[in-house]
Amino acid sequence: MDRFAALAEPTRRSIVEMLGQGALSAGEIGARFKVSAPAISQHLKVLKEAGLVRVEVSGQRRIYRLDPAGLDEFDAWVRKVRGFWGPKLDDLEQELAKAETTKGESDANSGT
């Protein structure tokens, strides 16, 4: 599953944020929401399939933690997009500044 699609759902984003603080069992995650255990299980499955979390079985417990590899790929995409937009936004800012300067000069010459 696409990482963005997985994170489009607010409950899954909250789970990722929680796991950013440290590993939690499925029960600990579920206890923080007002949804059923099967619903939390489904959210965790989606996050796992998207490569955002890993699960470790410890006896009867399933311990979830963020998957650094999945997050690194997500971060790389964000850096790539920022790299594209940074210079474009700088160019736009310069053009807007030029337009404002030209407008100010035009207003001064017209007496307004």
mmCIF file of C-alpha atoms in Angstrom:
data_model
loop_
_atom_site.group_PDB
_atom_site.id
_atom_site.type_symbol
_atom_site.label_atom_id
_atom_site.label_comp_id
_atom_site.label_asym_id
_atom_site.label_seq_id
_atom_site.Cartn_x
_atom_site.Cartn_y
_atom_site.Cartn_z
ATOM 1 C CA MET A 1 0.000 0.000 0.000
ATOM 2 C CA ASP A 2 1.137 3.511 -0.724
ATOM 3 C CA ARG A 3 2.563 5.285 2.301
ATOM 4 C CA PHE A 4 0.578 8.438 1.591
ATOM 5 C CA ALA A 5 -2.677 6.528 1.362
ATOM 6 C CA ALA A 6 -1.862 4.805 4.642
ATOM 7 C CA LEU A 7 -1.217 8.138 6.340
ATOM 8 C CA ALA A 8 -4.302 9.779 4.853
ATOM 9 C CA GLU A 9 -6.404 8.284 7.626
ATOM 10 C CA PRO A 10 -6.261 10.266 10.907
ATOM 11 C CA THR A 11 -6.197 7.229 13.208
ATOM 12 C CA ARG A 12 -3.208 5.786 11.359
ATOM 13 C CA ARG A 13 -1.391 9.119 11.537
ATOM 14 C CA SER A 14 -2.023 9.160 15.281
ATOM 15 C CA ILE A 15 -0.648 5.643 15.605
ATOM 16 C CA VAL A 16 2.511 6.629 13.724
ATOM 17 C CA GLU A 17 2.909 9.668 15.987
ATOM 18 C CA MET A 18 2.487 7.461 19.078
ATOM 19 C CA LEU A 19 5.053 4.988 17.825
ATOM 20 C CA GLY A 20 7.407 7.908 17.272
ATOM 21 C CA GLN A 21 7.654 8.007 21.070
ATOM 22 C CA GLY A 22 8.527 4.316 21.299
ATOM 23 C CA ALA A 23 7.323 0.783 20.675
ATOM 24 C CA LEU A 24 3.858 -0.218 21.890
ATOM 25 C CA SER A 25 1.835 -3.398 21.974
ATOM 26 C CA ALA A 26 -1.330 -3.634 19.913
ATOM 27 C CA GLY A 27 -3.309 -3.546 23.165
ATOM 28 C CA GLU A 28 -1.570 -0.366 24.336
ATOM 29 C CA ILE A 29 -2.293 1.270 21.004
ATOM 30 C CA GLY A 30 -5.924 0.158 21.039
ATOM 31 C CA ALA A 31 -6.439 1.441 24.579
ATOM 32 C CA ARG A 32 -5.791 4.976 23.356
ATOM 33 C CA PHE A 33 -8.673 4.961 20.860
ATOM 34 C CA LYS A 34 -12.434 4.658 21.045
ATOM 35 C CA VAL A 35 -12.603 2.089 18.266
ATOM 36 C CA SER A 36 -12.735 -1.691 18.376
ATOM 37 C CA ALA A 37 -9.649 -3.884 18.680
ATOM 38 C CA PRO A 38 -10.304 -5.337 15.200
ATOM 39 C CA ALA A 39 -10.370 -1.807 13.755
ATOM 40 C CA ILE A 40 -7.002 -1.019 15.371
ATOM 41 C CA SER A 41 -5.678 -4.330 14.095
ATOM 42 C CA GLN A 42 -6.739 -3.360 10.575
ATOM 43 C CA HIS A 43 -5.044 0.045 10.887
ATOM 44 C CA LEU A 44 -1.851 -1.635 12.072
ATOM 45 C CA LYS A 45 -2.029 -4.071 9.165
ATOM 46 C CA VAL A 46 -2.310 -1.203 6.679
ATOM 47 C CA LEU A 47 0.648 0.597 8.262
ATOM 48 C CA LYS A 48 2.690 -2.604 8.172
ATOM 49 C CA GLU A 49 1.834 -3.268 4.513
ATOM 50 C CA ALA A 50 2.816 0.315 3.698
ATOM 51 C CA GLY A 51 6.207 -0.281 5.295
ATOM 52 C CA LEU A 52 5.706 2.296 8.029
ATOM 53 C CA VAL A 53 5.674 -0.032 11.037
ATOM 54 C CA ARG A 54 7.228 -3.362 11.997
ATOM 55 C CA VAL A 55 5.770 -5.956 14.302
ATOM 56 C CA GLU A 56 7.594 -8.261 16.680
ATOM 57 C CA VAL A 57 5.807 -11.164 18.306
ATOM 58 C CA SER A 58 6.651 -11.564 21.975
ATOM 59 C CA GLY A 59 4.646 -14.414 23.446
ATOM 60 C CA GLN A 60 0.995 -13.449 23.070
ATOM 61 C CA ARG A 61 1.830 -9.792 22.449
ATOM 62 C CA ARG A 62 2.526 -8.052 19.187
ATOM 63 C CA ILE A 63 4.891 -5.146 19.642
ATOM 64 C CA TYR A 64 4.770 -2.401 17.011
ATOM 65 C CA ARG A 65 7.479 0.111 16.223
ATOM 66 C CA LEU A 66 8.190 2.489 13.396
ATOM 67 C CA ASP A 67 10.045 1.004 10.442
ATOM 68 C CA PRO A 68 13.034 3.280 9.777
ATOM 69 C CA ALA A 69 13.405 2.053 6.190
ATOM 70 C CA GLY A 70 9.849 3.029 5.315
ATOM 71 C CA LEU A 71 10.184 6.378 6.994
ATOM 72 C CA ASP A 72 13.510 7.016 5.227
ATOM 73 C CA GLU A 73 11.844 6.454 1.849
ATOM 74 C CA PHE A 74 9.048 8.813 2.820
ATOM 75 C CA ASP A 75 11.568 11.406 4.000
ATOM 76 C CA ALA A 76 13.569 11.064 0.770
ATOM 77 C CA TRP A 77 10.437 11.831 -1.237
ATOM 78 C CA VAL A 78 9.705 14.913 0.877
ATOM 79 C CA ARG A 79 13.307 16.143 0.417
ATOM 80 C CA LYS A 80 13.005 15.606 -3.334
ATOM 81 C CA VAL A 81 9.815 17.649 -3.502
ATOM 82 C CA ARG A 82 11.299 20.382 -1.334
ATOM 83 C CA GLY A 83 14.339 20.459 -3.590
ATOM 84 C CA PHE A 84 12.091 21.045 -6.565
ATOM 85 C CA TRP A 85 9.912 23.706 -4.973
ATOM 86 C CA GLY A 86 12.556 25.702 -3.097
ATOM 87 C CA PRO A 87 14.134 27.342 -6.174
ATOM 88 C CA LYS A 88 10.729 27.733 -7.850
ATOM 89 C CA LEU A 89 9.340 29.574 -4.842
ATOM 90 C CA ASP A 90 12.466 31.758 -4.693
ATOM 91 C CA ASP A 91 11.936 32.664 -8.366
ATOM 92 C CA LEU A 92 8.274 33.462 -7.690
ATOM 93 C CA GLU A 93 9.222 35.661 -4.742
ATOM 94 C CA GLN A 94 11.674 37.610 -6.912
ATOM 95 C CA GLU A 95 9.072 38.095 -9.656
ATOM 96 C CA LEU A 96 6.498 39.289 -7.143
ATOM 97 C CA ALA A 97 9.020 41.727 -5.688
ATOM 98 C CA LYS A 98 9.781 43.042 -9.187
ATOM 99 C CA ALA A 99 6.082 43.422 -9.923
ATOM 100 C CA GLU A 100 5.547 45.308 -6.656
ATOM 101 C CA THR A 101 8.487 47.607 -7.409
ATOM 102 C CA THR A 102 7.204 48.238 -10.949
ATOM 103 C CA LYS A 103 3.705 48.930 -9.606
ATOM 104 C CA GLY A 104 5.074 51.351 -7.031
ATOM 105 C CA GLU A 105 7.067 53.221 -9.685
ATOM 106 C CA SER A 106 4.016 53.292 -11.979
ATOM 107 C CA ASP A 107 1.845 54.687 -9.163
ATOM 108 C CA ALA A 108 4.453 57.343 -8.367
ATOM 109 C CA ASN A 109 4.690 58.419 -12.008
ATOM 110 C CA SER A 110 0.909 58.645 -12.383
ATOM 111 C CA GLY A 111 0.558 60.733 -9.252
ATOM 112 C CA THR A 112 -1.581 58.267 -7.288
#
